[in-house]
Each structure stands twice: as structure tokens, then as C-alpha cells.
């Protein structure tokens, strides 16, 4: 398979994800966007600023497992959306925010979000529902709800296989 047939997820780092939003690492104790505290037998971290603008709603989605065919995406022009793991890594497929009526498959990238990370997509970023890295996996999301419809739109150019690693390309 060639690139236009599939995309392989890379780790969600601040640098890799920058054109889609922000990554917070609450697991390592070194992210400068996180306030760290220590206590007797515990360590705590919280984001320096609110995770999203406004009073967000908390949701839980139960996703299948990678690989999958990304056939449609949604976007939220009125709110950021934060994604964070419930118990295991998930894969997020995204395409850049645009004025176009649909995302294009050649612009889709995929990222592995690990426990302890929070990924905040900018307003208008196209995205699919996350899938588990190795198994069906639930994940939490936070966004402002009730701002209008966020229809799922077919990906222009057709479906794209989203893989957690290069081995899945040959098995799919």
C-alpha cells in the first residue's frame, strides 16, 4: 500500500500535533504547560490554563480498535475538543481545520494518545472517533455541547486506512 491508501499513527507530541492543537503531558512531571505538586506519597499535575475555552461537557466514547477505515469526520467550529484516555492508548485521526465542506484523505494524520496525555484540538479541526491502539478502548472527551450540529461528513477522496503501526498495513 502507498501513502494515499493508509496512514500510520505517530506519538502525540507537542511538536507533531501543533498544527491541530495542544498536547499536555500530565504523566512525566516536565511539561511546562502543567503545574506540578508533590505530597506524601503522591504527585499531582494540572494544566496551567483551562483545558478548553468555556464550560465544557465531559463525554465518554467507546471505540473499536485500530486499524480501521476512516470514511467520515466531524468538526466543531464553536469549541475546542479535548481527548484523554480512560485506561489504554487510543489513536486519533485528524485533518486540518479549513473552510472546505469536507476533509481530504491526503491531509489526514493519526496520533497515539497515551494515558496521562490530554490532546486539545483547535476549533474546526476535522476528526474521526478514536480507536484503541491494540483493542477496543473507551476514552474521555471534553467540549462545549449544544452549539449546533456537527454532522459527520464523508472524507473527500474516499476511505483511508488508519493504522496504529506499520505492521497493521500489511495485515489489513
Coordinates of N, CA and C in Angstrom, one line a residue:
X1 N 0.8 -1.2 0.0 CA 0.0 0.0 0.0 C 0.9 1.2 0.0
X2 N 0.4 2.3 -0.6 CA 1.2 3.5 -0.6 C 0.5 4.5 0.3
X3 N 1.1 5.7 0.5 CA 0.6 6.7 1.4 C -0.9 7.1 1.2
X4 N -1.3 7.2 0.0 CA -2.7 7.6 -0.2 C -3.7 6.5 0.2
X5 N -3.2 5.3 0.5 CA -4.1 4.2 0.9 C -4.1 4.1 2.4
X6 N -3.1 4.6 3.1 CA -3.1 4.4 4.6 C -2.3 5.5 5.3
X7 N -2.4 5.6 6.6 CA -1.6 6.5 7.4 C -1.3 5.7 8.7
X8 N 0.0 5.8 9.1 CA 0.4 5.2 10.3 C 0.5 6.2 11.4
X9 N -0.1 5.9 12.6 CA -0.1 6.9 13.7 C 1.3 7.1 14.3
X10 N 1.6 8.3 14.7 CA 2.8 8.7 15.4 C 2.5 9.1 16.8
X11 N 3.4 9.1 17.7 CA 3.1 9.6 19.1 C 2.6 11.0 19.1
X12 N 1.7 11.3 19.9 CA 1.1 12.7 20.1 C 2.1 13.5 20.9
X13 N 3.0 14.3 20.2 CA 3.9 15.2 20.9 C 3.5 16.6 20.6
X14 N 3.9 17.5 21.4 CA 3.6 18.9 21.2 C 4.0 19.4 19.8
X15 N 5.1 19.0 19.3 CA 5.6 19.4 18.0 C 4.8 18.8 16.9
X16 N 4.6 17.5 17.0 CA 3.9 16.8 15.9 C 2.5 17.2 15.7
X17 N 1.8 17.5 16.9 CA 0.4 17.9 16.9 C 0.1 19.4 16.7
X18 N 1.1 20.2 16.7 CA 1.0 21.7 16.8 C 0.0 22.2 15.8
X19 N -0.1 21.7 14.6 CA -1.0 22.4 13.6 C -2.4 22.0 13.8
X20 N -2.7 21.1 14.8 CA -4.0 20.7 15.1 C -4.5 21.1 16.5
X21 N -3.5 21.5 17.3 CA -3.9 21.9 18.7 C -2.8 21.7 19.7
X22 N -3.1 21.4 20.9 CA -2.1 21.4 22.0 C -2.1 20.0 22.6
X23 N -0.9 19.5 23.1 CA -0.8 18.3 23.8 C -0.3 18.7 25.2
X24 N -0.9 18.1 26.2 CA -0.5 18.2 27.6 C 0.0 16.9 28.1
X25 N 1.2 16.8 28.7 CA 1.7 15.5 29.3 C 1.6 15.6 30.8
X26 N 0.6 15.0 31.4 CA 0.5 15.0 32.8 C 1.1 13.8 33.5
X27 N 1.9 13.0 32.8 CA 2.4 11.8 33.3 C 3.9 11.9 33.7
X28 N 4.6 12.9 33.1 CA 6.1 12.9 33.3 C 6.6 13.9 34.2
X29 N 5.9 14.9 34.6 CA 6.4 15.9 35.6 C 7.3 16.9 34.9
X30 N 7.3 17.0 33.6 CA 8.2 18.0 33.0 C 7.5 19.0 32.0
X31 N 6.2 18.8 31.7 CA 5.6 19.6 30.7 C 5.4 21.0 31.3
X32 N 6.0 22.1 30.6 CA 5.9 23.4 31.2 C 4.5 24.0 31.2
X33 N 3.6 23.4 30.5 CA 2.2 23.9 30.5 C 1.4 23.3 31.6
X34 N 2.0 22.5 32.5 CA 1.4 21.8 33.6 C 2.0 22.3 34.9
X35 N 1.2 22.5 35.9 CA 1.6 22.9 37.3 C 1.8 21.6 38.1
X36 N 2.9 21.4 38.7 CA 3.2 20.1 39.4 C 3.3 20.4 40.9
X37 N 2.8 19.4 41.6 CA 2.9 19.5 43.1 C 3.2 18.0 43.6
X38 N 3.9 18.0 44.7 CA 4.2 16.7 45.3 C 3.7 16.7 46.7
X39 N 3.3 15.5 47.2 CA 2.8 15.3 48.5 C 3.4 14.1 49.1
X40 N 2.9 13.6 50.2 CA 3.4 12.5 50.9 C 2.9 11.2 50.2
X41 N 3.7 10.7 49.2 CA 3.4 9.5 48.5 C 2.5 9.7 47.3
X42 N 2.5 11.0 46.8 CA 1.7 11.3 45.6 C 2.3 12.4 44.8
X43 N 2.0 12.5 43.5 CA 2.4 13.6 42.6 C 1.2 14.0 41.9
X44 N 1.0 15.3 41.7 CA -0.1 15.9 41.0 C 0.3 16.8 39.9
X45 N -0.5 16.9 38.9 CA -0.3 17.9 37.8 C -1.6 18.3 37.3
X46 N -1.7 19.6 37.0 CA -2.9 20.2 36.3 C -2.5 21.2 35.3
X47 N -3.3 21.4 34.3 CA -3.0 22.4 33.3 C -3.0 23.8 33.8
X48 N -2.0 24.6 33.4 CA -1.9 26.0 33.8 C -3.1 26.8 33.5
X49 N -3.7 26.5 32.3 CA -4.9 27.2 31.9 C -6.1 26.2 31.7
X50 N -7.3 26.6 31.7 CA -8.4 25.7 31.5 C -8.2 24.9 30.2
X51 N -8.6 23.6 30.2 CA -8.3 22.7 29.1 C -9.0 23.2 27.8
X52 N -10.2 23.7 27.9 CA -10.9 24.3 26.7 C -11.5 25.6 27.2
X53 N -11.8 26.5 26.2 CA -12.4 27.8 26.5 C -13.9 27.5 26.7
X54 N -14.4 28.0 27.9 CA -15.8 27.8 28.2 C -16.0 26.7 29.1
X55 N -17.3 26.5 29.5 CA -17.7 25.4 30.4 C -18.0 24.2 29.6
X56 N -17.1 23.3 29.6 CA -17.2 22.1 28.7 C -18.0 21.0 29.4
X57 N -18.5 20.1 28.5 CA -19.2 18.9 28.9 C -18.2 17.8 28.8
X58 N -18.3 16.8 29.7 CA -17.5 15.6 29.7 C -18.2 14.5 29.1
X59 N -17.6 13.8 28.2 CA -18.2 12.7 27.5 C -17.3 11.5 27.5
X60 N -17.8 10.3 27.2 CA -17.1 9.1 27.1 C -17.5 8.3 25.8
X61 N -16.5 8.0 25.0 CA -16.8 7.3 23.8 C -16.1 5.9 23.9
X62 N -16.8 4.9 23.4 CA -16.2 3.6 23.4 C -15.9 3.3 21.9
X63 N -14.6 3.2 21.6 CA -14.2 3.0 20.2 C -13.7 1.6 20.0
X64 N -13.7 1.2 18.8 CA -13.2 -0.1 18.4 C -11.7 -0.1 18.5
X65 N -11.0 -0.9 17.6 CA -9.5 -1.0 17.7 C -9.0 -0.7 16.3
X66 N -7.7 -0.1 16.3 CA -7.0 0.1 15.0 C -6.6 -1.3 14.5
X67 N -6.5 -1.5 13.2 CA -6.7 -0.5 12.2 C -8.2 -0.3 11.9
X68 N -8.5 0.8 11.2 CA -9.9 1.0 10.7 C -9.8 1.9 9.5
X69 N -10.9 1.9 8.8 CA -11.1 2.7 7.6 C -11.8 4.0 8.0
X70 N -11.1 5.1 7.9 CA -11.7 6.4 8.2 C -12.5 6.8 6.9
X71 N -13.8 6.8 7.1 CA -14.7 7.1 6.0 C -15.4 8.5 6.1
X72 N -15.5 9.0 7.4 CA -16.1 10.3 7.6 C -15.5 10.9 8.9
X73 N -15.7 12.2 8.9 CA -15.2 13.0 10.0 C -16.2 14.1 10.4
X74 N -16.0 14.7 11.6 CA -16.8 15.8 12.0 C -15.8 16.9 12.5
X75 N -16.4 18.1 12.7 CA -15.6 19.2 13.2 C -16.5 20.1 14.1
X76 N -15.9 20.9 14.9 CA -16.6 21.7 15.9 C -16.1 23.2 15.7
X77 N -16.8 24.0 14.9 CA -16.3 25.4 14.8 C -16.4 26.2 16.0
X78 N -17.3 25.9 17.0 CA -17.5 26.7 18.1 C -16.8 26.3 19.4
X79 N -16.1 25.2 19.4 CA -15.4 24.8 20.6 C -14.2 24.0 20.3
X80 N -13.2 24.0 21.2 CA -12.1 23.1 21.1 C -12.7 21.7 21.6
X81 N -12.0 20.6 21.3 CA -12.3 19.4 21.9 C -11.1 18.7 22.5
X82 N -11.2 18.3 23.8 CA -10.0 17.6 24.4 C -10.3 16.1 24.4
X83 N -9.3 15.4 24.2 CA -9.4 13.9 24.2 C -8.4 13.4 25.3
X84 N -8.8 12.5 26.1 CA -7.9 11.8 27.0 C -8.3 10.4 27.3
X85 N -7.3 9.6 27.6 CA -7.5 8.1 27.7 C -8.3 7.8 29.0
X86 N -9.1 6.7 28.9 CA -9.7 6.2 30.1 C -8.8 5.1 30.8
X87 N -8.2 4.3 29.9 CA -7.3 3.3 30.5 C -6.2 2.7 29.6
X88 N -6.3 3.0 28.3 CA -5.2 2.5 27.4 C -5.1 3.5 26.3
X89 N -4.0 3.4 25.5 CA -3.8 4.3 24.4 C -4.8 4.2 23.4
X90 N -5.1 5.4 22.8 CA -6.0 5.5 21.6 C -5.4 6.1 20.5
X91 N -5.9 5.9 19.3 CA -5.4 6.5 18.0 C -6.5 7.5 17.6
X92 N -6.0 8.8 17.3 CA -6.9 9.9 16.8 C -6.5 10.2 15.4
X93 N -7.4 10.2 14.5 CA -7.2 10.6 13.1 C -7.8 12.0 13.0
X94 N -7.0 13.0 12.4 CA -7.4 14.4 12.3 C -7.0 14.9 10.9
X95 N -7.7 15.9 10.5 CA -7.3 16.7 9.3 C -7.4 18.2 9.7
X96 N -6.6 19.0 9.0 CA -6.6 20.4 9.4 C -8.0 21.1 9.3
X97 N -8.1 22.1 10.2 CA -9.3 23.0 10.1 C -9.3 23.7 8.7
X98 N -10.4 23.8 8.1 CA -10.5 24.5 6.9 C -11.9 25.0 6.6
X99 N -12.1 25.9 5.6 CA -13.4 26.3 5.2 C -14.0 25.3 4.2
X100 N -13.3 24.3 3.8 CA -13.8 23.3 2.9 C -15.0 22.5 3.5
X101 N -15.9 22.0 2.7 CA -17.1 21.3 3.2 C -16.8 19.9 3.7
X102 N -15.5 19.4 3.4 CA -15.2 18.1 3.8 C -13.7 18.0 4.0
X103 N -13.2 17.1 4.8 CA -11.8 16.8 4.9 C -11.3 16.0 3.7
X104 N -10.0 16.2 3.3 CA -9.5 15.4 2.2 C -8.6 14.3 2.8
X105 N -8.7 13.1 2.3 CA -7.9 12.0 2.8 C -6.4 12.2 2.8
X106 N -5.9 13.0 1.8 CA -4.5 13.2 1.7 C -3.9 14.1 2.9
X107 N -4.8 14.7 3.6 CA -4.4 15.6 4.7 C -4.6 15.0 6.1
X108 N -5.1 13.7 6.1 CA -5.4 13.1 7.4 C -4.0 12.6 8.0
X109 N -3.9 12.9 9.3 CA -2.8 12.4 10.1 C -3.4 11.6 11.3
X110 N -2.6 10.8 11.9 CA -3.0 10.0 13.0 C -2.0 10.1 14.1
X111 N -2.5 10.1 15.4 CA -1.7 10.2 16.6 C -2.1 9.3 17.6
X112 N -1.1 8.7 18.3 CA -1.3 7.9 19.5 C -1.4 8.8 20.7
X113 N -2.5 8.7 21.5 CA -2.6 9.5 22.7 C -2.5 8.4 23.8
X114 N -1.5 8.6 24.7 CA -1.2 7.7 25.8 C -1.8 8.1 27.1
X115 N -2.1 7.2 28.0 CA -2.6 7.6 29.3 C -1.7 8.6 30.0
X116 N -2.3 9.6 30.5 CA -1.5 10.7 31.1 C -1.4 11.9 30.2
X117 N -1.8 11.8 28.9 CA -1.8 12.9 28.0 C -3.2 13.4 27.8
X118 N -3.3 14.7 27.5 CA -4.6 15.3 27.0 C -4.2 16.0 25.7
X119 N -5.0 15.7 24.7 CA -4.8 16.4 23.4 C -6.0 17.3 23.2
X120 N -5.8 18.6 22.9 CA -6.9 19.5 22.7 C -6.8 20.0 21.3
X121 N -7.9 19.6 20.5 CA -8.0 20.0 19.1 C -8.5 21.5 19.0
X122 N -7.9 22.2 18.2 CA -8.4 23.6 17.9 C -9.8 23.6 17.3
X123 N -10.5 24.7 17.4 CA -11.8 24.8 16.8 C -11.7 24.5 15.3
X124 N -12.6 23.7 14.8 CA -12.7 23.4 13.4 C -11.9 22.3 12.8
X125 N -11.0 21.7 13.7 CA -10.2 20.6 13.2 C -11.1 19.4 12.9
X126 N -11.0 18.8 11.8 CA -11.7 17.6 11.4 C -11.2 16.4 12.2
X127 N -12.0 15.5 12.6 CA -11.6 14.3 13.4 C -12.6 13.2 13.3
X128 N -12.0 12.0 13.4 CA -12.8 10.8 13.5 C -12.9 10.4 15.0
X129 N -13.8 9.5 15.3 CA -13.8 8.9 16.6 C -12.5 8.2 16.8
X130 N -11.9 8.2 18.0 CA -10.7 7.5 18.3 C -11.0 6.0 18.4
X131 N -9.9 5.2 18.1 CA -10.0 3.7 18.3 C -8.8 3.3 19.2
X132 N -9.0 2.2 19.9 CA -7.9 1.7 20.7 C -6.7 1.3 19.9
X133 N -5.5 1.5 20.6 CA -4.2 1.2 19.9 C -4.2 -0.3 19.6
X134 N -4.6 -1.2 20.6 CA -4.4 -2.6 20.4 C -5.7 -3.4 20.6
X135 N -6.8 -2.7 21.2 CA -8.0 -3.3 21.5 C -9.1 -2.3 21.6
X136 N -10.4 -2.7 21.5 CA -11.4 -1.7 21.7 C -11.2 -1.0 23.1
X137 N -11.3 0.3 23.0 CA -10.9 1.1 24.2 C -11.8 2.3 24.4
X138 N -12.3 2.6 25.6 CA -13.1 3.8 25.8 C -12.1 5.0 26.0
X139 N -12.6 6.2 25.8 CA -11.8 7.4 26.0 C -12.7 8.5 26.4
X140 N -12.2 9.5 27.2 CA -13.0 10.7 27.5 C -12.8 11.8 26.6
X141 N -13.8 12.7 26.4 CA -13.6 13.9 25.6 C -14.3 15.0 26.4
X142 N -13.9 16.2 26.1 CA -14.5 17.4 26.7 C -14.7 18.5 25.7
X143 N -15.9 19.0 25.5 CA -16.2 20.1 24.6 C -17.4 20.8 25.1
X144 N -17.7 21.9 24.5 CA -19.0 22.6 24.8 C -20.0 22.0 23.8
X145 N -21.1 21.5 24.4 CA -22.1 20.9 23.6 C -23.3 21.8 23.4
X146 N -24.1 21.6 22.4 CA -25.3 22.4 22.2 C -25.1 23.6 21.4
X147 N -24.0 23.7 20.7 CA -23.6 24.9 19.8 C -24.1 24.7 18.4
X148 N -24.9 23.7 18.1 CA -25.3 23.4 16.8 C -24.8 22.1 16.3
X149 N -25.3 21.7 15.1 CA -25.0 20.4 14.6 C -23.5 20.3 14.2
X150 N -23.0 19.1 14.4 CA -21.6 18.8 13.9 C -21.8 17.5 13.1
X151 N -22.2 17.7 11.9 CA -22.5 16.5 11.0 C -21.2 15.7 10.7
X152 N -21.4 14.4 10.6 CA -20.3 13.6 10.1 C -20.4 13.6 8.5
X153 N -19.2 14.0 7.9 CA -19.1 14.2 6.5 C -18.2 13.2 5.9
X154 N -18.6 12.6 4.7 CA -17.7 11.7 4.1 C -16.3 12.3 3.7
X155 N -15.3 11.6 3.9 CA -13.9 12.0 3.6 C -13.8 12.1 2.0
X156 N -13.4 13.3 1.6 CA -13.2 13.5 0.1 C -12.0 12.7 -0.3
X157 N -12.2 12.0 -1.4 CA -11.1 11.2 -1.9 C -11.3 9.7 -1.5
X158 N -12.2 9.4 -0.7 CA -12.5 8.0 -0.2 C -11.9 7.7 1.1
X159 N -12.2 6.5 1.5 CA -11.7 6.0 2.8 C -10.2 5.9 2.9
X160 N -9.6 6.0 4.1 CA -8.2 5.9 4.3 C -8.0 5.0 5.5
X161 N -7.1 4.0 5.3 CA -6.8 3.0 6.4 C -6.0 3.7 7.4
X162 N -6.4 3.7 8.7 CA -5.6 4.3 9.8 C -5.1 3.1 10.6
X163 N -3.7 3.1 10.7 CA -3.0 2.0 11.3 C -2.3 2.5 12.6
X164 N -2.2 1.7 13.6 CA -1.5 2.0 14.8 C 0.0 1.9 14.6
X165 N 0.4 1.0 13.8 CA 1.8 0.8 13.5 C 1.9 0.2 12.1
X166 N 3.2 0.2 11.6 CA 3.4 -0.2 10.2 C 3.1 -1.7 10.0
X167 N 3.1 -2.5 11.0 CA 2.7 -3.9 10.8 C 1.3 -4.1 10.4
X168 N 0.4 -3.2 10.9 CA -1.0 -3.3 10.5 C -1.3 -3.0 9.1
X169 N -0.4 -2.3 8.4 CA -0.6 -2.0 7.0 C -0.6 -3.3 6.2
X170 N 0.3 -4.2 6.5 CA 0.4 -5.5 5.7 C -0.7 -6.5 6.1
X171 N -1.2 -6.4 7.3 CA -2.2 -7.3 7.8 C -3.6 -6.9 7.4
X172 N -3.8 -5.6 7.1 CA -5.2 -5.1 6.8 C -5.6 -5.5 5.4

